[in-house]
Tab-separated table of C-alpha atoms in Angstrom:
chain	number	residue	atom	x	y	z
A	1	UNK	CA	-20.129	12.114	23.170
A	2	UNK	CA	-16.408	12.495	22.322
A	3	UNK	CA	-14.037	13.169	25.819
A	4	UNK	CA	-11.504	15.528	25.197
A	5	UNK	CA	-8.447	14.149	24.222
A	6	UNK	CA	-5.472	13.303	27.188
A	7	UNK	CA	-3.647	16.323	25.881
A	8	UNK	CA	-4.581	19.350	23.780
A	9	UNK	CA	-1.594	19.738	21.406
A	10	UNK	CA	0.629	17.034	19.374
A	11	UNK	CA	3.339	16.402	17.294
A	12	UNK	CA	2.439	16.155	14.009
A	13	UNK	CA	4.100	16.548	10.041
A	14	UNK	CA	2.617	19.449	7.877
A	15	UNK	CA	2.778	20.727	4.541
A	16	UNK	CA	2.716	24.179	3.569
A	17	UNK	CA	3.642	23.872	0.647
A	18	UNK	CA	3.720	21.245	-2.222
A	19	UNK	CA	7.418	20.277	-3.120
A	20	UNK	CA	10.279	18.014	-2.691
A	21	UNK	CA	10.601	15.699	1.298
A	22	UNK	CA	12.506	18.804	2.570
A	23	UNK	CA	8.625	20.387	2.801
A	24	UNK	CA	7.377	17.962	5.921
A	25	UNK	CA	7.598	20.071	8.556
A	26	UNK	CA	7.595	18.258	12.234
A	27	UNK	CA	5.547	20.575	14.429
A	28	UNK	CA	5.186	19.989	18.035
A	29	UNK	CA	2.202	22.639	19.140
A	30	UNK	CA	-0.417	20.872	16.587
A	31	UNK	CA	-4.013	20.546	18.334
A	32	UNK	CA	-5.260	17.672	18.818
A	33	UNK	CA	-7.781	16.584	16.739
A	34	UNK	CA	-11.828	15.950	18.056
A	35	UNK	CA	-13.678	13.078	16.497
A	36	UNK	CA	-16.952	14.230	14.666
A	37	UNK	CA	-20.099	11.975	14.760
A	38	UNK	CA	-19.092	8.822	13.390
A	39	UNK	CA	-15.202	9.418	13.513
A	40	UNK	CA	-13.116	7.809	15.983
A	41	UNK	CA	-9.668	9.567	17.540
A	42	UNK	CA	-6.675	7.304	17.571
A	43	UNK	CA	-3.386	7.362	19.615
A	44	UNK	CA	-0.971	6.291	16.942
A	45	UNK	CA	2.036	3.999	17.232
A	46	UNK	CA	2.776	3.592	13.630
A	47	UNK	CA	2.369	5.002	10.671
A	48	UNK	CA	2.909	3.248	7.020
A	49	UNK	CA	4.880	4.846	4.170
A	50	UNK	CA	3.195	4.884	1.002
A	51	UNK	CA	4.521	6.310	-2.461
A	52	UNK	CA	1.804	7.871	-3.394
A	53	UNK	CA	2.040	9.870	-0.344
A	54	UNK	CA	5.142	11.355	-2.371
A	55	UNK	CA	3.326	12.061	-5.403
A	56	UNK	CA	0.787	13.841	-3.533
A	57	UNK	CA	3.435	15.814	-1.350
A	58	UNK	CA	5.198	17.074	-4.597
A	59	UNK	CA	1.817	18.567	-5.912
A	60	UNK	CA	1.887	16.849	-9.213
A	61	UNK	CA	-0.574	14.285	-8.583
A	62	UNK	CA	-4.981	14.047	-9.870
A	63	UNK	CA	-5.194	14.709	-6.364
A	64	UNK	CA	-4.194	17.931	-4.308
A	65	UNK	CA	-5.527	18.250	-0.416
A	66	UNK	CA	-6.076	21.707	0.457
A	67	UNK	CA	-2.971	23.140	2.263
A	68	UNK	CA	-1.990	22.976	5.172
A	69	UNK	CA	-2.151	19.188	5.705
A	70	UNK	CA	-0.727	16.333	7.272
A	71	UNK	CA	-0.132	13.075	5.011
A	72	UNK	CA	-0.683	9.184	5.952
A	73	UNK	CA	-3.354	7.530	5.721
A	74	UNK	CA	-2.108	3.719	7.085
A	75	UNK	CA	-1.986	3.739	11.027
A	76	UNK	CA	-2.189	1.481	13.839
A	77	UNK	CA	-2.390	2.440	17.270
A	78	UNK	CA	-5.405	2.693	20.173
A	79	UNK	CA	-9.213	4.078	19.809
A	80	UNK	CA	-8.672	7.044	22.130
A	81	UNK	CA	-12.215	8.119	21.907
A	82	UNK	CA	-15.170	8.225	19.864
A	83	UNK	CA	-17.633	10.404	18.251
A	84	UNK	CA	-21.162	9.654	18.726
A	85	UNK	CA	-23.277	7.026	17.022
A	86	UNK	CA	-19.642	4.809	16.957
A	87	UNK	CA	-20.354	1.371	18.517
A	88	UNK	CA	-18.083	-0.982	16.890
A	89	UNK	CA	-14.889	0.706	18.787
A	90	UNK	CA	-14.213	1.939	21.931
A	91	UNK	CA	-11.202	3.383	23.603
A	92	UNK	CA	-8.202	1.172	24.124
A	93	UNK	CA	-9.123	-1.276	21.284
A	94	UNK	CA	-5.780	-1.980	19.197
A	95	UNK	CA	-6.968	-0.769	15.685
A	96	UNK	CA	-5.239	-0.190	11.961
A	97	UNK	CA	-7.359	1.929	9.539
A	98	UNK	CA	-7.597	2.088	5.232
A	99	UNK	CA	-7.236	6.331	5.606
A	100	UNK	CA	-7.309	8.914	7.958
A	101	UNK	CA	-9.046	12.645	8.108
A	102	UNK	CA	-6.741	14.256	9.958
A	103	UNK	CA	-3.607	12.591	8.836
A	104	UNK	CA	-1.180	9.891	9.932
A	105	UNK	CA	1.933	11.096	10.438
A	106	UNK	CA	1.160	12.360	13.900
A	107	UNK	CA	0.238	11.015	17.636
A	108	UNK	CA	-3.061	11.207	17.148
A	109	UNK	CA	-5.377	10.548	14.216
A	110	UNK	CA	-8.753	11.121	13.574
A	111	UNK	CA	-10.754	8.144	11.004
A	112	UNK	CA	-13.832	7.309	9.853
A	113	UNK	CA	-14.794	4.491	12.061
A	114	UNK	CA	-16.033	2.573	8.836
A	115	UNK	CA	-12.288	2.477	7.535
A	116	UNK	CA	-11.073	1.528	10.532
A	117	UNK	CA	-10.771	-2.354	11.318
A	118	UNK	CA	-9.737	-4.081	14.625
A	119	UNK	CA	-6.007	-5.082	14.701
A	120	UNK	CA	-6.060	-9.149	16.203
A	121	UNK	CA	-2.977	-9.328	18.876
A	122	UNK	CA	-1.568	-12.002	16.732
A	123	UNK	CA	0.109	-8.749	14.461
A	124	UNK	CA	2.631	-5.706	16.314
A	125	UNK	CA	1.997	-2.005	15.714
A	126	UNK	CA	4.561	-1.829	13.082
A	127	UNK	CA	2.624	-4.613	10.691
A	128	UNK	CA	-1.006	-2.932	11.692
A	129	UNK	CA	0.714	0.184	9.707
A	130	UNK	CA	1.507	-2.083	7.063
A	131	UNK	CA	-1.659	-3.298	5.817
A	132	UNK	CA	-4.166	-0.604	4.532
A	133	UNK	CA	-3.304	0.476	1.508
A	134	UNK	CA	-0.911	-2.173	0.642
A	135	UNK	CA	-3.304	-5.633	0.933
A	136	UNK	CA	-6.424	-3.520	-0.026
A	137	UNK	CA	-4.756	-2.699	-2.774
A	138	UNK	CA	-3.252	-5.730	-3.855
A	139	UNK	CA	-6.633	-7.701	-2.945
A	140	UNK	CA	-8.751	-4.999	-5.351
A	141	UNK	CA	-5.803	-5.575	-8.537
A	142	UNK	CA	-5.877	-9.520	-8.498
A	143	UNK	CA	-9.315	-10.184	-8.008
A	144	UNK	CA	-12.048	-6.980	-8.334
A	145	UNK	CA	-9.955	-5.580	-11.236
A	146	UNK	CA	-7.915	-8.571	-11.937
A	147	UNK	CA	-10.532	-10.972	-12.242
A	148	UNK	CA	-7.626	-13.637	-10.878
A	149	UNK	CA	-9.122	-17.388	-10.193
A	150	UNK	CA	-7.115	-20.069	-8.751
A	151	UNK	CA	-4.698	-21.618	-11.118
A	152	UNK	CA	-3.687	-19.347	-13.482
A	153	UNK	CA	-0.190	-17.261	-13.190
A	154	UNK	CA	0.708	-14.178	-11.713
A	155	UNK	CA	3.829	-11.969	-11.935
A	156	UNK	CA	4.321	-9.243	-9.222
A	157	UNK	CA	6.401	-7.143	-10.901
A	158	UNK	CA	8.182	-5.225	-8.221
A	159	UNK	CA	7.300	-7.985	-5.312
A	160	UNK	CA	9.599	-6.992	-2.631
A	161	UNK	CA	7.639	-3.316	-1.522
A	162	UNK	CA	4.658	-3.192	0.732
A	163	UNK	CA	2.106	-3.964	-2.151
A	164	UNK	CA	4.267	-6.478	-3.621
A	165	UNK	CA	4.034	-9.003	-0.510
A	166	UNK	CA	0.902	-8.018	-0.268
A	167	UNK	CA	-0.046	-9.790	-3.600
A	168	UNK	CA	2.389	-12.322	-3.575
A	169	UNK	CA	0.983	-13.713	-0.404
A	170	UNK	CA	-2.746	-13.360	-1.447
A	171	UNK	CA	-1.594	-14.890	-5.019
A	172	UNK	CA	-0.740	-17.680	-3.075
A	173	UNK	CA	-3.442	-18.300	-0.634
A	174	UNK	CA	-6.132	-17.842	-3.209
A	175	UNK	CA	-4.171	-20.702	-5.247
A	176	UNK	CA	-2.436	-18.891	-7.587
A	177	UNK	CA	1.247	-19.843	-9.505
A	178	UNK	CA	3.536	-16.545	-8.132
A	179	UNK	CA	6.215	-15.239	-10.364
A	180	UNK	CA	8.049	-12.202	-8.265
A	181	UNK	CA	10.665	-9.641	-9.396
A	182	UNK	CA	13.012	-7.744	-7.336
A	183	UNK	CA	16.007	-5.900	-7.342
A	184	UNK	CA	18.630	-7.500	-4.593
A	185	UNK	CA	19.128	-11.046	-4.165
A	186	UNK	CA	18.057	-9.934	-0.425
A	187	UNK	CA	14.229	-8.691	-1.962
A	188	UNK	CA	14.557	-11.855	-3.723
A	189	UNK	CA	15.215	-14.535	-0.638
A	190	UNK	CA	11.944	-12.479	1.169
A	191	UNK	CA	9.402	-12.867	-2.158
A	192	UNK	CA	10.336	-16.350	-1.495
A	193	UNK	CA	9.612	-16.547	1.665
A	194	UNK	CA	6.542	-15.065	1.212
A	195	UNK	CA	4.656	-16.744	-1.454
A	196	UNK	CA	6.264	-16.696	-4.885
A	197	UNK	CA	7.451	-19.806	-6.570
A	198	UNK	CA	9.612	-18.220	-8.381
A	199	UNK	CA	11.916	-15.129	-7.933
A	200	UNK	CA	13.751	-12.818	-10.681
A	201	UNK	CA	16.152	-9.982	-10.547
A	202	UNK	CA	14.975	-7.158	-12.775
A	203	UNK	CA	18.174	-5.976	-12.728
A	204	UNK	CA	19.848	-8.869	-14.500
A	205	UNK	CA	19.359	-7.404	-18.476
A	206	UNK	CA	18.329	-11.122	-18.942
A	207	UNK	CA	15.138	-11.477	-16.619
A	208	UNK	CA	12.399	-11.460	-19.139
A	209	UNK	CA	13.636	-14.268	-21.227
A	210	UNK	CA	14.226	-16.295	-17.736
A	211	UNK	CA	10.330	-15.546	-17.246
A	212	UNK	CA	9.129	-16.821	-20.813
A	213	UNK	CA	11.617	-19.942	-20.033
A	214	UNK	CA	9.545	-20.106	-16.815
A	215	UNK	CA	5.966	-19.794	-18.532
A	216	UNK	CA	6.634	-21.740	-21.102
A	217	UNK	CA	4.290	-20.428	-24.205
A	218	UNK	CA	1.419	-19.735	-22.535
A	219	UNK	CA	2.920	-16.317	-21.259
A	220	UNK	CA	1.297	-15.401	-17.810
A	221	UNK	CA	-2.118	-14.837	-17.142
A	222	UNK	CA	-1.676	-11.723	-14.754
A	223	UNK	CA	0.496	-8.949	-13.931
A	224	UNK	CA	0.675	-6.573	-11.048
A	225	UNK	CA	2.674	-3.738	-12.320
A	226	UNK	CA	4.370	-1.276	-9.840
A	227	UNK	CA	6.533	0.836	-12.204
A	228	UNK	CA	4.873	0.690	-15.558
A	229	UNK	CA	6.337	3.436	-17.417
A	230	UNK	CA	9.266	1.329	-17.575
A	231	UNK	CA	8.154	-2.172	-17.645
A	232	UNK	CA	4.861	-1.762	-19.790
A	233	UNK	CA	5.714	-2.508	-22.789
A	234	UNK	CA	7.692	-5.980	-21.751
A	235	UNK	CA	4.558	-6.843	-20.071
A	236	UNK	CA	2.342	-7.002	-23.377
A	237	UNK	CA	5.543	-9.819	-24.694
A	238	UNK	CA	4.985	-11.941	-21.474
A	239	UNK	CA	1.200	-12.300	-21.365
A	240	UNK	CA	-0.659	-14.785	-22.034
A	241	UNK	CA	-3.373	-14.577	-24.418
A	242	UNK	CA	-6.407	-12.708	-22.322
A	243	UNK	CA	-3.798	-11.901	-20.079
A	244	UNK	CA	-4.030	-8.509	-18.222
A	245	UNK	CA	-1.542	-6.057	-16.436
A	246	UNK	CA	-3.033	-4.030	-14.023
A	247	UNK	CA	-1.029	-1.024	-13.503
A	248	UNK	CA	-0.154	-0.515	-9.445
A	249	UNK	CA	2.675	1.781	-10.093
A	250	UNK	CA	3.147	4.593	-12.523
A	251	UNK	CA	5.930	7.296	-12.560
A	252	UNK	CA	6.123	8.354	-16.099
A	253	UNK	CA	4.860	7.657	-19.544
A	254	UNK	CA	6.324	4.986	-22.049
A	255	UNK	CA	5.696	4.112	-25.346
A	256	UNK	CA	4.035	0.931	-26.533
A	257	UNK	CA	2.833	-0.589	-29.230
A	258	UNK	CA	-1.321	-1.333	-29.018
A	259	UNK	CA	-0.668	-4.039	-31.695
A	260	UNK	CA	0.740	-5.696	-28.846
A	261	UNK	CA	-2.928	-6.221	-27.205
A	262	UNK	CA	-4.257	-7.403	-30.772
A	263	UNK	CA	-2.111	-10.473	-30.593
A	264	UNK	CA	-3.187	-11.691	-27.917
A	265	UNK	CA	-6.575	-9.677	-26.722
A	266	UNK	CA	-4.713	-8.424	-23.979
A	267	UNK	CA	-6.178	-5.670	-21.466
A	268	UNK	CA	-4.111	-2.774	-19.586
A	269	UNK	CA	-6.072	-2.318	-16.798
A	270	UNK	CA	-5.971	0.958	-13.873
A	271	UNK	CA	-5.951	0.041	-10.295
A	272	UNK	CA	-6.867	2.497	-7.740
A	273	UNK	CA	-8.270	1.987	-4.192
A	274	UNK	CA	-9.497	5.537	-4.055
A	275	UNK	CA	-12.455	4.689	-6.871
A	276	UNK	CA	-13.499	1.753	-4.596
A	277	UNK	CA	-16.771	1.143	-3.840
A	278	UNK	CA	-18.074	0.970	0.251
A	279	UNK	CA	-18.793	-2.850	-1.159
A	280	UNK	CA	-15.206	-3.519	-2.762
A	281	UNK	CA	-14.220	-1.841	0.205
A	282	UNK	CA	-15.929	-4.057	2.471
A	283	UNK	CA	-15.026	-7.166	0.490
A	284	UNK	CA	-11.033	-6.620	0.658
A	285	UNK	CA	-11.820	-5.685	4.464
A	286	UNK	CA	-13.291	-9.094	4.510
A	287	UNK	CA	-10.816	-10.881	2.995
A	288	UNK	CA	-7.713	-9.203	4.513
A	289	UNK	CA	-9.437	-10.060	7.726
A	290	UNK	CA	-10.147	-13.603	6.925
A	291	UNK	CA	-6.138	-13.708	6.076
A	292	UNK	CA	-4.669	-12.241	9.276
A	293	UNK	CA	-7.127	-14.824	10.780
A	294	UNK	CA	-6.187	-17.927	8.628
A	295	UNK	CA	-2.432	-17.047	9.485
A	296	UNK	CA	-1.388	-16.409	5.879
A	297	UNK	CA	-1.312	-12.657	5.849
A	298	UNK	CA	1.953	-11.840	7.719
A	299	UNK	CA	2.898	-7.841	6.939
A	300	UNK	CA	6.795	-7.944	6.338
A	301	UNK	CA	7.603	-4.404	8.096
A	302	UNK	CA	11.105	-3.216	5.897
A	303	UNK	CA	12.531	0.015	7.093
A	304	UNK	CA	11.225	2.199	10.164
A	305	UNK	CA	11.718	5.593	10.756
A	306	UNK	CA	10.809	7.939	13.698
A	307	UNK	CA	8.603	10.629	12.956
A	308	UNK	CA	12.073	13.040	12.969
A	309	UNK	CA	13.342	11.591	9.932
A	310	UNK	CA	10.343	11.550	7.844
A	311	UNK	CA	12.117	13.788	5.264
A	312	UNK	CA	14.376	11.234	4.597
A	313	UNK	CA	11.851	8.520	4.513
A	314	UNK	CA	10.090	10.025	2.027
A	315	UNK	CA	13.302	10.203	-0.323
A	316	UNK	CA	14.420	6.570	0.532
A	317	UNK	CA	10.660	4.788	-0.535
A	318	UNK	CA	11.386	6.611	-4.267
A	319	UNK	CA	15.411	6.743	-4.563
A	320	UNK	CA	16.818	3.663	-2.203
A	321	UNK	CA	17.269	0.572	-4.885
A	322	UNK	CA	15.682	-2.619	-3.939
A	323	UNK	CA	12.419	-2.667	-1.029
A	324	UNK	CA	12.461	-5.450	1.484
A	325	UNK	CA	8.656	-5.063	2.983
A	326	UNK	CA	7.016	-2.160	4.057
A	327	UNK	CA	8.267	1.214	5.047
A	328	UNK	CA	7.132	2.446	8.420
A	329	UNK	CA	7.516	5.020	10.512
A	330	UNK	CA	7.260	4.470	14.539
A	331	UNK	CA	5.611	7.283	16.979
């Protein structure tokens, strides 16, 4: 049976209303929450930063939690207690977890104990935020939607953000020739040092050509698209043929030209963790797990915030030019 939590009441961010970052509210007389049967209760020491957290804040995203809520679904922290039939956890195991039910951005966090996954010592707080969405995702676009095998070519586009790493380093474990883009020479030197071969600035007006020049004629045979209503319809010119672009990132619409596919029998393909399967789930559990282990999958934590400032972490992950790792912020 559950045990009450060390204190009744939190701090905690909540939503009232759907709108711009000025509508996360910090609230310091939030009840804790109480872990249902299979649910675990988690003292939280970090707390990732993902964009789609924005989109779903501003209310003009597919999906729309019922209001009030709290956001954040990527924490780390310490099982605090369970809810019965949980025997995988108990308290004081260091944990990270794929989403939350109550919500992340707060001190404690109630989970599904089957997307929560033990955090190994080896990795901080900070990168135990850093993983959920961004490696799950990036593990789901190159291989169960990507259909990626060892040898061919794959350009992050958009490398130097928390999903970005993400793929660049499993790109390169799994064997892969990595291509990254980013915006700074700084989000440049850190693609490098984490698994891409090669690095461009996609804000040189010349980078696509530099990439063909790379490729060669073949074009490349994969690419993980973070903002595709602006690079789409580039994409289509630098894939190979059966080459795919699985769209990450979205933030608008853009006009292309299907002939573009013809050419080449090219596919646009959808990624999104939240149509996983409990199997695809379990597999990039697997795999991520298998990574931390193998010493390849190092989260690169970018900026922190404390919970305080979340407003303004929310407008830096969609206005500040050029990511370095993964935004986080710290309880």
């Amino acid at each position: 049976v559950a045990m009450a939590a060390t204190r009744s009441v939190m701090r905690a961010v909540r939503v009232f209303e759907f709108g711009g970052p000025e509508v996360l509210k910090l609230q310091s007389d939030v009840l804790v929450p109480v872990p249902k049967e299979n649910q675990v209760l988690i003292k939280v020491h970090a707390c990732g930063v993902n964009p789609v957290e924005t989109y779903i804040r501003s209310g003009t995203y597919a999906r729309k939690p019922a209001l009030p809520y709290t956001p954040g679904s990527d924490v780390a922290g310490v099982i605090e207690s369970v809810g019965e039939h949980v025997t995988a956890f108990k308290k004081g195991d260091r944990v990270f977890t794929l989403e939350t039910v109550s919500g992340g951005y707060a001190e404690y966090a109630v989970a599904a104990a089957n997307r929560v996954f033990p955090l190994p010592d080896k990795l901080d707080f900070r990168q135990g935020a850093a993983i959920g969405v961004p490696y799950f995702t990036a593990y789901r676009a190159l291989f169960q939607k990507g259909c990626a095998k060892a040898g061919e070519s794959v350009l992050v586009h958009g490398a130097s953000g928390g999903v970005g790493l993400a793929a660049c380093q499993i790109a390169r474990a799994c064997g892969l020739k990595v291509l990254g883009t980013a915006g700074t020479e700084e989000g440049m030197n850190v693609i490098l040092k984490n698994g891409a071969h090669q690095a461009f600035n996609h804000r040189d007006p010349n980078y696509t050509e530099r990439i063909k020049a790379c490729t060669g004629p073949g074009g490349v045979d994969i690419i993980i698209e973070m903002l595709s209503n602006v690079n789409l319809d580039a994409d289509l010119q630098l894939l190979s043929c059966a080459g795919r672009v699985m769209v990450v990132g979205c933030r608008g619409r853009i006009e292309i030209n299907p002939r573009d596919t013809m050419s080449k029998e090219s596919s646009i393909i959808g990624v999104s963790l939240f149509l996983a399967t409990e199997e695809e789930r379990h597999e990039c559990a697997t795999a991520v797990l298998d990574g931390i282990e193998a010493g390849w999958l190092k989260p690169v934590v970018g900026l922190e915030y404390p919970l305080e400032k979340v407003a303004k972490a929310h407008e830096d992950i969609i206005c500040s030019s050029g990511a370095r790792g993964k935004m986080v912020l710290l309880l």
